[in-house]
CSV table of C-alpha atoms in Angstrom, one decimal:
chain,number,residue,atom,x,y,z
A,10,MET,CA,-174.3,-98.5,33.5
A,11,ARG,CA,-171.7,-98.3,30.7
A,12,ILE,CA,-168.2,-97.5,31.8
A,13,GLU,CA,-166.8,-94.9,29.4
A,14,ASN,CA,-163.6,-94.0,31.1
A,15,GLU,CA,-160.7,-96.4,30.1
A,16,ASP,CA,-158.6,-94.8,32.9
A,17,VAL,CA,-160.7,-96.2,35.7
A,18,PRO,CA,-158.2,-97.6,38.3
A,19,ASP,CA,-157.7,-101.4,38.3
A,20,ALA,CA,-158.9,-101.6,41.9
A,21,GLN,CA,-162.3,-100.1,40.9
A,22,LEU,CA,-162.7,-102.4,38.0
A,23,VAL,CA,-161.7,-105.5,40.0
A,24,GLY,CA,-164.2,-104.4,42.7
A,25,ASN,CA,-166.9,-104.1,40.0
A,26,ALA,CA,-166.0,-107.4,38.4
A,27,ARG,CA,-166.1,-109.2,41.8
A,28,SER,CA,-169.7,-108.0,42.1
A,29,GLY,CA,-170.4,-109.6,38.7
A,30,ASP,CA,-169.9,-106.7,36.3
A,31,ALA,CA,-168.7,-108.4,33.1
A,32,GLN,CA,-167.9,-105.1,31.4
A,33,SER,CA,-165.3,-104.2,34.0
A,34,PHE,CA,-163.7,-107.6,33.6
A,35,GLU,CA,-163.7,-107.0,29.9
A,36,ILE,CA,-161.9,-103.6,30.3
A,37,LEU,CA,-159.3,-105.4,32.5
A,38,PHE,CA,-158.9,-108.0,29.7
A,39,ASP,CA,-158.3,-105.3,27.1
A,40,ARG,CA,-155.8,-103.5,29.4
A,41,TYR,CA,-153.6,-106.6,30.0
A,42,TYR,CA,-154.1,-109.2,27.2
A,43,ALA,CA,-151.2,-108.0,25.1
A,44,MET,CA,-148.9,-107.8,28.2
A,45,ILE,CA,-149.7,-111.3,29.2
A,46,HIS,CA,-149.4,-112.6,25.6
A,47,ALA,CA,-146.0,-110.9,25.3
A,48,PHE,CA,-144.9,-112.4,28.7
A,49,ALA,CA,-146.1,-115.9,27.6
A,50,TYR,CA,-144.2,-115.6,24.3
A,51,ARG,CA,-141.0,-114.6,25.9
A,52,VAL,CA,-141.2,-117.8,28.0
A,53,CYS,CA,-142.5,-120.3,25.6
A,54,LEU,CA,-141.1,-118.7,22.4
A,55,VAL,CA,-143.9,-120.1,20.2
A,56,GLU,CA,-146.6,-117.7,19.0
A,57,THR,CA,-149.5,-120.1,18.9
A,58,GLU,CA,-148.7,-121.4,22.4
A,59,ALA,CA,-148.5,-117.9,23.7
A,60,ASP,CA,-152.1,-117.4,22.3
A,61,ASP,CA,-153.2,-120.5,24.3
A,62,ILE,CA,-151.4,-119.5,27.5
A,63,ALA,CA,-152.8,-116.0,27.4
A,64,GLN,CA,-156.3,-117.3,26.9
A,65,GLU,CA,-155.9,-119.8,29.7
A,66,THR,CA,-154.6,-117.0,32.0
A,67,PHE,CA,-157.7,-114.9,31.4
A,68,ILE,CA,-160.1,-117.9,31.8
A,69,ARG,CA,-158.5,-118.7,35.1
A,70,ALA,CA,-158.6,-115.0,36.1
A,71,ALA,CA,-162.3,-114.9,35.3
A,72,ARG,CA,-162.9,-118.0,37.4
A,73,GLY,CA,-160.8,-116.7,40.3
A,74,ILE,CA,-161.5,-113.0,40.4
A,75,SER,CA,-164.2,-113.3,43.1
A,76,ASN,CA,-161.4,-114.6,45.3
A,77,PHE,CA,-158.9,-112.0,44.5
A,78,ARG,CA,-158.2,-110.3,47.8
A,79,GLY,CA,-156.2,-107.3,46.4
A,80,THR,CA,-153.1,-108.1,48.5
A,81,ALA,CA,-151.1,-107.8,45.3
A,82,SER,CA,-151.8,-105.6,42.3
A,83,PHE,CA,-154.2,-107.1,39.8
A,84,LYS,CA,-151.3,-107.1,37.3
A,85,ASN,CA,-149.0,-109.1,39.5
A,86,TRP,CA,-151.9,-111.5,40.3
A,87,LEU,CA,-152.3,-112.0,36.5
A,88,TYR,CA,-148.6,-112.7,36.2
A,89,ARG,CA,-149.0,-115.3,39.0
A,90,ILE,CA,-151.8,-117.0,37.1
A,91,ALA,CA,-149.8,-116.9,33.8
A,92,HIS,CA,-146.9,-118.5,35.7
A,93,ASN,CA,-149.2,-121.3,36.7
A,94,ALA,CA,-150.5,-121.7,33.1
A,95,LEU,CA,-146.9,-121.8,31.9
A,96,ILE,CA,-146.1,-124.6,34.3
A,97,ASP,CA,-149.1,-126.6,32.9
A,98,TRP,CA,-147.9,-125.8,29.4
A,99,GLY,CA,-144.4,-127.1,30.3
A,100,LYS,CA,-145.9,-130.3,31.5
A,101,LYS,CA,-147.9,-130.8,28.4
A,102,ALA,CA,-144.9,-129.9,26.3
A,103,LYS,CA,-142.9,-132.5,28.0
A,104,ARG,CA,-145.4,-135.2,26.8
A,105,HIS,CA,-145.6,-133.8,23.3
A,106,ARG,CA,-141.9,-133.5,22.5
A,107,ASP,CA,-142.4,-134.3,18.9
A,108,LYS,CA,-145.0,-131.6,18.6
A,109,GLN,CA,-142.7,-129.2,20.3
A,110,VAL,CA,-139.9,-130.0,17.9
A,111,ASP,CA,-142.3,-129.2,15.1
A,112,PHE,CA,-143.2,-125.9,16.7
A,113,ALA,CA,-139.5,-125.2,17.3
A,114,ALA,CA,-138.7,-125.9,13.7
A,115,GLU,CA,-141.5,-123.7,12.6
A,116,LEU,CA,-140.3,-120.9,14.9
A,117,ASP,CA,-136.7,-121.3,13.8
A,118,THR,CA,-137.7,-120.5,10.3
A,119,ARG,CA,-139.7,-117.5,11.5
A,120,ALA,CA,-136.8,-116.4,13.6
A,121,GLN,CA,-134.4,-116.6,10.7
A,122,ALA,CA,-136.7,-114.5,8.6
A,123,ARG,CA,-136.4,-111.7,11.1
A,124,THR,CA,-133.2,-109.7,11.9
A,125,PRO,CA,-130.0,-111.6,12.7
A,126,ASP,CA,-130.1,-110.2,16.2
A,127,TYR,CA,-133.6,-111.5,16.8
A,128,ALA,CA,-132.5,-114.9,15.6
A,129,ASP,CA,-129.5,-114.9,17.9
A,130,ILE,CA,-131.4,-113.8,20.9
A,131,HIS,CA,-134.1,-116.3,20.1
A,132,PHE,CA,-131.7,-119.1,19.8
A,133,ALA,CA,-129.9,-118.2,23.1
A,134,LEU,CA,-133.2,-117.9,25.1
A,135,LYS,CA,-134.3,-121.2,23.6
A,136,GLN,CA,-131.3,-122.9,25.2
A,137,LEU,CA,-132.3,-121.8,28.6
A,138,SER,CA,-134.7,-123.8,30.8
A,139,PRO,CA,-138.3,-122.4,31.1
A,140,ASP,CA,-137.5,-121.4,34.7
A,141,LEU,CA,-134.6,-119.3,33.6
A,142,ARG,CA,-136.5,-117.8,30.7
A,143,GLU,CA,-139.3,-116.9,32.9
A,144,ALA,CA,-136.9,-115.1,35.4
A,145,VAL,CA,-135.5,-113.2,32.4
A,146,ALA,CA,-138.8,-112.3,31.0
A,147,LEU,CA,-140.0,-110.9,34.3
A,148,VAL,CA,-136.9,-109.0,35.3
A,149,TYR,CA,-135.6,-107.8,32.0
A,150,PHE,CA,-138.7,-107.4,29.9
A,151,GLU,CA,-141.4,-106.8,32.5
A,152,GLU,CA,-139.0,-104.8,34.6
A,153,MET,CA,-139.9,-106.4,37.8
A,154,ASN,CA,-137.5,-106.4,40.8
A,155,HIS,CA,-136.5,-109.7,42.2
A,156,ARG,CA,-139.0,-109.6,45.0
A,157,GLU,CA,-142.0,-109.0,42.6
A,158,ALA,CA,-140.6,-111.7,40.2
A,159,ALA,CA,-140.4,-114.1,43.2
A,160,ASP,CA,-144.1,-113.4,44.0
A,161,ALA,CA,-145.1,-114.0,40.4
A,162,MET,CA,-143.1,-117.2,40.2
A,163,ASP,CA,-144.0,-118.4,43.7
A,164,CYS,CA,-140.4,-118.9,44.9
A,165,ALA,CA,-137.9,-117.3,47.0
A,166,GLU,CA,-136.3,-114.0,46.1
A,167,THR,CA,-132.9,-115.7,46.3
A,168,THR,CA,-134.1,-118.3,43.7
A,169,VAL,CA,-134.9,-115.5,41.3
A,170,SER,CA,-131.4,-113.9,41.8
A,171,TRP,CA,-129.7,-117.2,41.3
A,172,ARG,CA,-131.8,-117.9,38.1
A,173,ILE,CA,-130.9,-114.4,36.7
A,174,PHE,CA,-127.3,-115.0,37.5
A,175,GLN,CA,-127.3,-118.3,35.7
A,176,ALA,CA,-129.3,-117.0,32.8
A,177,LYS,CA,-127.0,-114.0,32.3
A,178,ARG,CA,-123.9,-116.2,32.4
A,179,ALA,CA,-125.4,-118.7,29.9
A,180,LEU,CA,-126.7,-115.9,27.5
A,181,LYS,CA,-123.5,-114.0,27.5
A,182,LYS,CA,-121.6,-117.3,26.6
A,183,LEU,CA,-124.2,-118.3,23.9
A,184,LEU,CA,-124.3,-114.8,22.3
A,185,LYS,CA,-120.5,-114.6,22.3
A,186,GLU,CA,-120.4,-118.0,20.5
A,187,LYS,CA,-122.9,-116.8,18.0
A,188,GLU,CA,-120.8,-113.7,17.4
A,189,GLY,CA,-117.8,-115.9,16.8
A,190,GLU,CA,-119.7,-117.9,14.2
A,191,SER,CA,-120.9,-114.9,12.3
A,192,HIS,CA,-117.3,-113.6,12.1
A,193,GLU,CA,-116.0,-116.8,10.7
B,26,MET,CA,-120.2,-108.5,27.2
B,27,ASN,CA,-121.4,-106.4,30.2
B,28,ASP,CA,-124.9,-106.5,31.7
B,29,ASP,CA,-126.0,-103.3,29.9
B,30,GLU,CA,-125.0,-104.8,26.5
B,31,LEU,CA,-126.8,-108.0,27.4
B,32,GLN,CA,-130.0,-106.0,28.2
B,33,GLN,CA,-129.8,-104.0,24.9
B,34,ARG,CA,-129.5,-107.2,23.0
B,35,LEU,CA,-132.3,-109.0,24.8
B,36,HIS,CA,-134.6,-106.1,23.8
B,37,LYS,CA,-134.1,-107.0,20.2
B,38,LEU,CA,-136.4,-109.9,20.8
B,39,THR,CA,-139.5,-108.2,19.7
B,40,THR,CA,-142.8,-110.0,20.5
B,41,PRO,CA,-145.4,-110.7,17.9
B,42,GLU,CA,-148.7,-108.8,18.1
B,43,PRO,CA,-151.4,-111.3,19.2
B,44,SER,CA,-153.7,-111.9,16.3
B,45,GLU,CA,-157.1,-110.4,16.4
B,46,ALA,CA,-158.6,-113.9,16.1
B,47,ALA,CA,-156.7,-115.2,19.1
B,48,ARG,CA,-157.6,-112.0,21.1
B,49,GLU,CA,-161.3,-112.4,20.4
B,50,ARG,CA,-161.3,-116.1,21.1
B,51,ALA,CA,-159.6,-115.5,24.4
B,52,ARG,CA,-162.0,-112.6,25.3
B,53,HIS,CA,-165.1,-114.8,24.4
B,54,ARG,CA,-163.9,-117.7,26.4
B,55,ALA,CA,-162.9,-115.6,29.4
B,56,LEU,CA,-166.2,-113.9,29.4
B,57,ILE,CA,-168.0,-117.2,29.3
B,58,ALA,CA,-165.9,-118.4,32.2
B,59,PHE,CA,-166.7,-115.1,34.0
B,60,GLN,CA,-170.4,-115.5,33.5
B,61,GLN,CA,-170.4,-119.2,34.5
B,62,THR,CA,-168.5,-118.4,37.7
B,63,GLY,CA,-171.1,-115.7,38.6
B,64,SER,CA,-168.6,-113.6,40.5
B,65,VAL,CA,-169.9,-112.7,43.9
B,66,GLN,CA,-167.8,-110.7,46.4
B,67,PRO,CA,-167.4,-112.9,49.5
B,68,ASP,CA,-168.3,-111.4,52.8
B,69,ASN,CA,-166.6,-111.9,56.2
B,70,SER,CA,-168.7,-114.8,57.3
B,71,THR,CA,-166.9,-117.4,55.3
B,72,TRP,CA,-166.0,-120.9,56.2
B,73,LEU,CA,-163.3,-122.6,53.9
B,74,GLY,CA,-163.6,-119.5,51.8
B,75,PHE,CA,-167.3,-119.6,50.8
B,76,ARG,CA,-170.3,-117.8,52.2
B,77,TRP,CA,-172.1,-120.0,54.7
B,78,ASN,CA,-175.8,-119.3,55.1
B,79,TRP,CA,-178.9,-121.3,55.0
B,80,ARG,CA,-179.1,-121.4,51.2
B,81,TYR,CA,-175.7,-123.0,50.9
B,82,ALA,CA,-176.5,-125.4,53.7
B,83,VAL,CA,-179.7,-126.5,51.9
B,84,ALA,CA,-177.9,-126.7,48.6
B,85,LEU,CA,-175.1,-128.7,50.1
B,86,MET,CA,-177.5,-131.1,51.7
B,87,LEU,CA,-179.3,-131.5,48.4
B,88,ILE,CA,-176.1,-132.1,46.5
B,89,LEU,CA,-174.7,-134.5,49.1
B,90,GLY,CA,-178.1,-136.3,49.2
B,91,THR,CA,-178.3,-136.5,45.4
B,92,LEU,CA,-174.8,-137.4,44.6
B,93,PRO,CA,-175.1,-141.2,45.5
B,94,PHE,CA,-178.1,-141.5,43.3
B,95,LEU,CA,-176.5,-139.7,40.4
B,96,PHE,CA,-173.4,-141.9,40.6
B,97,PHE,CA,-175.3,-145.2,40.5
B,98,ARG,CA,-175.9,-145.2,36.8
B,99,HIS,CA,-174.7,-146.8,33.6
B,100,PRO,CA,-171.3,-145.1,33.3
B,101,HIS,CA,-171.0,-144.3,29.7
B,102,SER,CA,-174.3,-142.6,28.4
B,103,SER,CA,-174.0,-139.1,27.3
B,104,GLU,CA,-176.8,-138.2,29.7
B,105,ASN,CA,-174.7,-139.5,32.6
B,106,LEU,CA,-171.7,-137.5,31.4
B,107,ALA,CA,-173.8,-134.4,31.4
B,108,ASN,CA,-174.9,-135.2,35.0
B,109,ASP,CA,-171.2,-135.6,35.9
B,110,ARG,CA,-170.5,-132.1,34.6
B,111,GLN,CA,-173.6,-130.8,36.5
B,112,ILE,CA,-172.4,-132.3,39.7
B,113,LEU,CA,-169.0,-130.6,39.3
B,114,GLN,CA,-170.6,-127.3,38.5
B,115,GLN,CA,-172.9,-127.5,41.5
B,116,THR,CA,-170.1,-128.4,43.8
B,117,GLU,CA,-168.0,-125.7,42.3
B,118,LYS,CA,-170.8,-123.2,43.1
B,119,LEU,CA,-170.5,-124.2,46.8
B,120,PHE,CA,-166.8,-124.2,47.0
B,121,PRO,CA,-165.7,-121.8,44.3
B,122,ASN,CA,-162.2,-122.7,43.0
B,123,GLN,CA,-161.7,-125.2,45.9
B,124,VAL,CA,-163.0,-128.4,44.4
B,125,ASN,CA,-160.2,-130.8,43.7
B,126,ALA,CA,-162.3,-133.9,43.1
B,127,VAL,CA,-165.6,-135.7,43.7
B,128,VAL,CA,-164.9,-139.4,44.3
B,129,GLU,CA,-167.4,-142.3,44.5
B,130,GLN,CA,-165.7,-145.4,45.9
B,131,ASN,CA,-167.6,-148.4,47.3
B,132,GLY,CA,-170.8,-146.5,47.5
B,133,LYS,CA,-169.3,-143.7,49.5
B,134,ILE,CA,-169.0,-140.1,48.1
B,135,ASP,CA,-165.9,-138.1,49.1
B,136,LEU,CA,-165.4,-134.5,48.3
B,137,SER,CA,-161.8,-133.4,48.0
B,138,ILE,CA,-161.8,-129.7,48.8
B,139,ALA,CA,-158.7,-127.5,49.0
B,140,GLU,CA,-158.4,-125.5,52.2
B,141,SER,CA,-158.0,-122.3,50.4
B,142,PRO,CA,-159.2,-121.2,46.9
B,143,VAL,CA,-156.9,-122.3,44.1
B,144,VAL,CA,-157.0,-121.2,40.5
B,145,GLY,CA,-157.9,-124.3,38.7
B,146,SER,CA,-158.4,-125.6,35.3
B,147,ASP,CA,-161.6,-125.3,33.3
B,148,GLN,CA,-161.2,-128.8,31.9
B,149,PRO,CA,-163.4,-131.2,33.8
B,150,VAL,CA,-162.4,-134.9,33.6
B,151,LEU,CA,-164.1,-138.1,34.4
B,152,LEU,CA,-161.9,-141.1,35.5
B,153,LEU,CA,-163.4,-144.6,35.8
B,154,PHE,CA,-161.3,-147.3,37.6
B,155,LYS,CA,-162.7,-150.8,37.4
B,156,ARG,CA,-161.8,-154.1,38.9
B,157,GLY,CA,-164.3,-156.9,38.9
B,158,HIS,CA,-167.6,-155.5,40.2
B,159,GLU,CA,-165.8,-152.6,41.9
B,160,THR,CA,-166.0,-149.2,40.1
B,161,ILE,CA,-164.4,-145.9,41.4
B,162,ARG,CA,-165.6,-142.8,39.7
B,163,VAL,CA,-163.6,-139.6,39.9
B,164,LEU,CA,-164.7,-136.2,38.7
B,165,SER,CA,-161.9,-133.6,38.7
B,166,TYR,CA,-160.1,-131.2,36.5
B,167,SER,CA,-157.0,-131.2,34.4
B,168,GLY,CA,-154.0,-130.1,36.3
B,169,HIS,CA,-155.3,-131.4,39.6
B,170,ARG,CA,-153.7,-134.0,41.8
B,171,VAL,CA,-155.9,-136.7,43.1
B,172,CYS,CA,-155.0,-139.5,45.7
B,173,LEU,CA,-157.1,-142.7,45.8
B,174,MET,CA,-157.0,-146.0,47.6
B,175,LEU,CA,-156.6,-148.6,44.8
B,176,GLY,CA,-156.7,-152.0,46.5
B,177,LYS,CA,-154.7,-151.6,49.6
B,178,THR,CA,-152.4,-148.9,48.5
B,179,GLN,CA,-152.8,-145.2,48.1
B,180,ASN,CA,-152.0,-143.9,44.6
B,181,CYS,CA,-151.6,-140.3,43.8
B,182,PHE,CA,-151.9,-139.0,40.2
B,183,GLU,CA,-151.8,-135.7,38.4
B,184,ILE,CA,-154.5,-135.5,35.8
B,185,LEU,CA,-153.8,-133.8,32.5
B,186,ALA,CA,-156.2,-133.3,29.5
B,187,THR,CA,-154.5,-133.2,26.2
B,188,PRO,CA,-155.4,-130.7,23.4
B,189,ALA,CA,-156.8,-133.6,21.5
B,190,GLY,CA,-159.3,-134.4,24.2
B,191,GLY,CA,-157.5,-137.3,25.7
B,192,VAL,CA,-156.5,-137.8,29.3
B,193,ILE,CA,-153.1,-138.6,30.8
B,194,LEU,CA,-152.4,-139.7,34.4
B,195,GLU,CA,-149.0,-139.1,35.8
B,196,SER,CA,-147.7,-140.5,39.1
B,197,GLU,CA,-144.2,-140.0,40.6
B,198,ASP,CA,-142.7,-142.6,38.3
B,199,GLN,CA,-145.3,-143.6,35.7
B,200,VAL,CA,-147.5,-142.1,33.0
B,201,TRP,CA,-150.7,-143.7,31.7
B,202,LEU,CA,-152.5,-142.7,28.5
B,203,ALA,CA,-156.2,-143.4,29.1
B,204,SER,CA,-156.8,-143.9,25.4
B,205,GLU,CA,-154.7,-147.1,25.7
B,206,HIS,CA,-157.1,-148.4,28.5
B,207,PRO,CA,-154.2,-149.2,30.8
B,208,LYS,CA,-154.2,-151.1,34.1
B,209,VAL,CA,-153.5,-148.9,37.0
B,210,ALA,CA,-152.6,-150.8,40.3
B,211,GLY,CA,-154.8,-153.7,38.9
B,212,TYR,CA,-157.7,-151.5,37.9
B,213,SER,CA,-158.6,-150.8,34.3
B,214,LEU,CA,-158.7,-147.1,33.6
B,215,ARG,CA,-161.1,-145.3,31.3
B,216,ALA,CA,-161.1,-141.5,31.2
B,217,GLN,CA,-162.5,-138.6,29.2
B,218,THR,CA,-162.8,-134.9,29.4
B,219,LEU,CA,-166.2,-133.4,30.0
B,220,ALA,CA,-165.5,-130.1,28.4
B,221,SER,CA,-167.2,-130.9,25.0
B,222,LEU,CA,-170.6,-131.4,26.7
């Protein structure tokens, strides 16, 4: 049976997918791929890496959906998987620092080619650790509350609050410095 | 700068639209993974997270009975590597998303199974540890942590497959590149991913 209605609730699609319906899984893919890609980009700040992380997230989701119990929303479950994929990315990146530098250089060029504001924000975010960037991405861009972000990041709510506090302090300082540079 | 101003500035970080090629590649690979997993809704009669009935019992007996024979082979032929992948796939069917590693050591097969399902990697990896006539074969996945008795000490490693198809082992304080055929606790290490099979 072909599913025509793109407004079918996630829960129904997940139920169908758990029973082996590939078309339902594909609708979920279409519904959330861009969201996960954007989240991955905001944390890793490298477009090609965001492609890989988003792909890995959906491969893992495909492998794990039969075990998805529905205690969290499907969307938050995907964020949790993306978080784990980002941790693996971080470990790989640590071992490929040279490659990462190349990516960073490539990205710097792209960032400069966009608006000055984009370049400044990109620069400031890049100075944060991935943990802090992820907290910022979930709370400010994905508009999660600290509890939801903590679920996605598999940490305590207080940890998210502390990371947001640190990130805000660092970002304000870095952006202020950038403003100072541009006025000189 | 107050919090509202910071938020406004953060939202100037626009994200790039994912390319059509990347999206289609991801869709294709995710659907393959979906079909390979053969999603089945678990019922309530589960043990360690999988449905326990006579079919699984028979399959488990067959696998456990066959594993030792499959392991006693020349370790490097492509046929054997295909068998390795098959072993992992069959074990994975019995313990969906719970297989941490299949280890053959001193003629004994150990299955390392997680207590609850974990979302794992799709990059299967073969590790071979050799010392004299002793060979330890480990089938696992990139991103998984495996603990082995090497000699008289227990050694725990995290396995990572590289984008170039290589394998890295990482312990608390050391990193080994399998491509350099390093010694690990006195054992020579060879490793490769099974993904390309």
